[in-house]
Amino acid sequence: TKRLAILISGRGSNMQAFIDACSSGVLDAEIALVLSNNPDAGGLARAAEAGIPTACINHRNYDSRETFDAAMVAELSRHDPDLVILAGFMRILTPVFIEPFAGKLLNIHPSLLPKYPGLNTHQRALDAGDSEAGVTVHFVTPELDGGPPIIQARVPVETGDTAATLAARVIVQEHVIYPIAAGWVLQGRLRLTDKGAVLDGQPLPPTGVD
Ligand code: GAR
């Protein structure tokens, strides 16, 4: 059985999607650790209730991103994950964290990358008058929200949408596509190469699978 580590900062609904996928057998994996930078993350309590080991490394106790990242690498290494899942993890990571997990580190970002890296993605899509929005699962590289995309899901922007109504439409798709992408890595079907993401030997298009 493969081992997942999930990093969260908040409520952890994507984490919950992984808990569900593991317990239903959709993913042949166990969650070895849920790790948060935020002691108040609602997802920590949800994970503990599900009997999953949890840990918190508060970034406020570190004087640089690098020392924080090194502490997280040390904690994760003790749990020997096959794959590390960023699920609403809201800290910028440095190469100190990213390099040890190269090819084994996924993020989900609530926009159709390369549009809207960073924060406030849904409001930015609305402000731009976009007719569709969505979400991208991608490999993490040192470029913020810039690693090779794996899967994108699209949703329509509807008249009267607010950032909140759009986010609610998008998150349903997040919970679908993230476990699928993780499963591909765990099955050895999906790899990060210097030319991008490769699925079943085929390079993925620049926006990933649609
Ligand atoms: C999700 O929408 C995720 O895509 C986003 O935060 C939310 C976390 O929700 N991630 C980012 O914005 C990363 N920069 P969750 O805690 O319920 O999974």
mmCIF file of C-alpha atoms in Angstrom, residues 21-170:
data_model
loop_
_atom_site.group_PDB
_atom_site.id
_atom_site.type_symbol
_atom_site.label_atom_id
_atom_site.label_comp_id
_atom_site.label_asym_id
_atom_site.label_seq_id
_atom_site.Cartn_x
_atom_site.Cartn_y
_atom_site.Cartn_z
ATOM 1 C CA ALA A 21 -10.939 7.838 -1.939
ATOM 2 C CA CYS A 22 -8.642 5.758 0.285
ATOM 3 C CA SER A 23 -11.423 4.294 2.407
ATOM 4 C CA SER A 24 -13.575 3.402 -0.620
ATOM 5 C CA GLY A 25 -10.651 1.766 -2.392
ATOM 6 C CA VAL A 26 -10.737 4.216 -5.317
ATOM 7 C CA LEU A 27 -7.136 4.936 -4.286
ATOM 8 C CA ASP A 28 -4.973 2.025 -3.170
ATOM 9 C CA ALA A 29 -3.183 4.121 -0.585
ATOM 10 C CA GLU A 30 -3.161 5.081 3.055
ATOM 11 C CA ILE A 31 -2.750 8.545 4.501
ATOM 12 C CA ALA A 32 0.412 8.376 6.574
ATOM 13 C CA LEU A 33 0.280 11.973 7.785
ATOM 14 C CA VAL A 34 -1.758 15.159 7.581
ATOM 15 C CA LEU A 35 0.542 18.089 8.244
ATOM 16 C CA SER A 36 -0.501 21.713 8.713
ATOM 17 C CA ASN A 37 1.345 24.983 9.149
ATOM 18 C CA ASN A 38 -1.735 26.360 10.905
ATOM 19 C CA PRO A 39 -2.662 25.014 14.343
ATOM 20 C CA ASP A 40 -6.250 26.208 13.805
ATOM 21 C CA ALA A 41 -6.760 24.394 10.485
ATOM 22 C CA GLY A 42 -10.164 22.720 10.622
ATOM 23 C CA GLY A 43 -8.817 19.834 8.595
ATOM 24 C CA LEU A 44 -6.486 18.776 11.435
ATOM 25 C CA ALA A 45 -9.470 17.897 13.618
ATOM 26 C CA ARG A 46 -11.224 16.164 10.728
ATOM 27 C CA ALA A 47 -8.145 14.025 10.075
ATOM 28 C CA ALA A 48 -7.681 13.158 13.739
ATOM 29 C CA GLU A 49 -11.348 12.097 13.949
ATOM 30 C CA ALA A 50 -10.702 9.790 11.006
ATOM 31 C CA GLY A 51 -7.812 8.204 12.939
ATOM 32 C CA ILE A 52 -5.102 9.686 10.718
ATOM 33 C CA PRO A 53 -1.786 10.804 12.232
ATOM 34 C CA THR A 54 -1.535 14.597 12.287
ATOM 35 C CA ALA A 55 1.202 17.100 12.934
ATOM 36 C CA CYS A 56 1.466 20.857 12.973
ATOM 37 C CA ILE A 57 4.577 22.872 12.210
ATOM 38 C CA ASN A 58 3.696 26.499 12.800
ATOM 39 C CA HIS A 59 5.531 28.666 10.300
ATOM 40 C CA ARG A 60 5.434 31.544 12.805
ATOM 41 C CA ASN A 61 7.997 29.696 14.919
ATOM 42 C CA TYR A 62 10.607 29.874 12.131
ATOM 43 C CA ASP A 63 12.600 32.869 11.057
ATOM 44 C CA SER A 64 12.849 32.002 7.368
ATOM 45 C CA ARG A 65 10.992 30.014 4.739
ATOM 46 C CA GLU A 66 14.023 27.735 4.451
ATOM 47 C CA THR A 67 14.169 26.759 8.132
ATOM 48 C CA PHE A 68 10.404 26.139 8.115
ATOM 49 C CA ASP A 69 10.743 24.022 4.977
ATOM 50 C CA ALA A 70 13.598 22.020 6.498
ATOM 51 C CA ALA A 71 11.479 21.259 9.570
ATOM 52 C CA MET A 72 8.648 20.037 7.343
ATOM 53 C CA VAL A 73 11.005 17.838 5.307
ATOM 54 C CA ALA A 74 12.295 16.300 8.541
ATOM 55 C CA GLU A 75 8.764 15.562 9.787
ATOM 56 C CA LEU A 76 7.630 14.150 6.441
ATOM 57 C CA SER A 77 10.716 11.987 6.059
ATOM 58 C CA ARG A 78 9.843 10.167 9.277
ATOM 59 C CA HIS A 79 6.605 9.043 7.581
ATOM 60 C CA ASP A 80 8.274 7.976 4.308
ATOM 61 C CA PRO A 81 5.564 9.168 1.886
ATOM 62 C CA ASP A 82 5.370 7.940 -1.705
ATOM 63 C CA LEU A 83 3.503 11.106 -2.657
ATOM 64 C CA VAL A 84 3.043 14.506 -1.014
ATOM 65 C CA ILE A 85 -0.257 16.286 -1.672
ATOM 66 C CA LEU A 86 -0.637 20.046 -1.199
ATOM 67 C CA ALA A 87 -4.328 20.518 -0.443
ATOM 68 C CA GLY A 88 -5.053 24.148 0.288
ATOM 69 C CA PHE A 89 -1.570 24.611 1.686
ATOM 70 C CA MET A 90 -1.105 28.363 1.692
ATOM 71 C CA ARG A 91 2.634 28.819 2.241
ATOM 72 C CA ILE A 92 5.128 29.447 -0.553
ATOM 73 C CA LEU A 93 7.657 26.602 -0.632
ATOM 74 C CA THR A 94 11.366 26.937 -1.356
ATOM 75 C CA PRO A 95 13.666 24.444 -3.088
ATOM 76 C CA VAL A 96 14.636 23.184 0.387
ATOM 77 C CA PHE A 97 11.220 21.517 0.438
ATOM 78 C CA ILE A 98 10.569 21.004 -3.249
ATOM 79 C CA GLU A 99 13.809 19.312 -4.296
ATOM 80 C CA PRO A 100 13.654 16.318 -1.903
ATOM 81 C CA PHE A 101 10.151 15.514 -3.213
ATOM 82 C CA ALA A 102 10.695 16.260 -6.896
ATOM 83 C CA GLY A 103 8.224 14.247 -8.982
ATOM 84 C CA LYS A 104 6.388 13.201 -5.797
ATOM 85 C CA LEU A 105 4.795 16.562 -5.003
ATOM 86 C CA LEU A 106 1.400 17.691 -6.349
ATOM 87 C CA ASN A 107 -0.601 20.894 -5.876
ATOM 88 C CA ILE A 108 -4.141 21.892 -6.724
ATOM 89 C CA HIS A 109 -4.703 25.476 -7.781
ATOM 90 C CA PRO A 110 -8.157 26.984 -8.317
ATOM 91 C CA SER A 111 -7.662 28.500 -11.767
ATOM 92 C CA LEU A 112 -7.030 27.414 -15.322
ATOM 93 C CA LEU A 113 -3.270 27.812 -15.124
ATOM 94 C CA PRO A 114 -1.286 29.559 -16.512
ATOM 95 C CA LYS A 115 -4.043 32.075 -15.760
ATOM 96 C CA TYR A 116 -4.094 33.517 -12.247
ATOM 97 C CA PRO A 117 -1.241 32.025 -10.269
ATOM 98 C CA GLY A 118 -1.258 33.214 -6.655
ATOM 99 C CA LEU A 119 -4.273 34.334 -4.634
ATOM 100 C CA ASN A 120 -7.874 35.494 -5.240
ATOM 101 C CA THR A 121 -8.199 33.452 -8.406
ATOM 102 C CA HIS A 122 -11.994 33.454 -8.610
ATOM 103 C CA GLN A 123 -12.339 37.213 -8.126
ATOM 104 C CA ARG A 124 -9.671 37.778 -10.761
ATOM 105 C CA ALA A 125 -11.530 35.546 -13.244
ATOM 106 C CA LEU A 126 -14.749 37.480 -12.579
ATOM 107 C CA ASP A 127 -13.016 40.859 -12.865
ATOM 108 C CA ALA A 128 -11.536 39.800 -16.210
ATOM 109 C CA GLY A 129 -14.999 38.880 -17.530
ATOM 110 C CA ASP A 130 -13.955 35.281 -18.194
ATOM 111 C CA SER A 131 -16.746 32.979 -19.411
ATOM 112 C CA GLU A 132 -15.168 29.938 -17.806
ATOM 113 C CA ALA A 133 -13.084 29.176 -14.755
ATOM 114 C CA GLY A 134 -11.651 26.033 -13.292
ATOM 115 C CA VAL A 135 -8.930 24.221 -11.473
ATOM 116 C CA THR A 136 -5.546 22.683 -12.243
ATOM 117 C CA VAL A 137 -3.652 19.821 -10.609
ATOM 118 C CA HIS A 138 0.053 20.180 -11.333
ATOM 119 C CA PHE A 139 3.478 18.935 -10.350
ATOM 120 C CA VAL A 140 5.222 21.358 -8.028
ATOM 121 C CA THR A 141 8.445 22.950 -9.195
ATOM 122 C CA PRO A 142 10.183 25.967 -7.670
ATOM 123 C CA GLU A 143 8.178 28.317 -9.921
ATOM 124 C CA LEU A 144 5.030 29.338 -7.955
ATOM 125 C CA ASP A 145 1.985 27.601 -9.496
ATOM 126 C CA GLY A 146 4.184 27.070 -12.553
ATOM 127 C CA GLY A 147 4.921 23.345 -12.593
ATOM 128 C CA PRO A 148 3.663 21.073 -15.389
ATOM 129 C CA PRO A 149 -0.156 20.702 -15.366
ATOM 130 C CA ILE A 150 -1.652 17.211 -15.065
ATOM 131 C CA ILE A 151 -5.427 17.671 -15.162
ATOM 132 C CA GLN A 152 -7.666 20.706 -15.605
ATOM 133 C CA ALA A 153 -11.425 20.847 -15.052
ATOM 134 C CA ARG A 154 -13.522 23.710 -16.421
ATOM 135 C CA VAL A 155 -16.764 25.198 -15.146
ATOM 136 C CA PRO A 156 -18.902 27.958 -16.659
ATOM 137 C CA VAL A 157 -19.002 31.409 -15.106
ATOM 138 C CA GLU A 158 -22.703 32.215 -14.622
ATOM 139 C CA THR A 159 -24.526 35.526 -14.518
ATOM 140 C CA GLY A 160 -24.510 36.923 -10.995
ATOM 141 C CA ASP A 161 -21.597 34.781 -9.853
ATOM 142 C CA THR A 162 -19.570 35.982 -6.901
ATOM 143 C CA ALA A 163 -16.156 34.626 -5.928
ATOM 144 C CA ALA A 164 -18.001 32.435 -3.410
ATOM 145 C CA THR A 165 -20.516 30.936 -5.855
ATOM 146 C CA LEU A 166 -17.796 30.334 -8.407
ATOM 147 C CA ALA A 167 -15.538 28.719 -5.787
ATOM 148 C CA ALA A 168 -18.385 26.407 -4.781
ATOM 149 C CA ARG A 169 -18.790 25.280 -8.410
ATOM 150 C CA VAL A 170 -15.045 24.749 -8.820
#
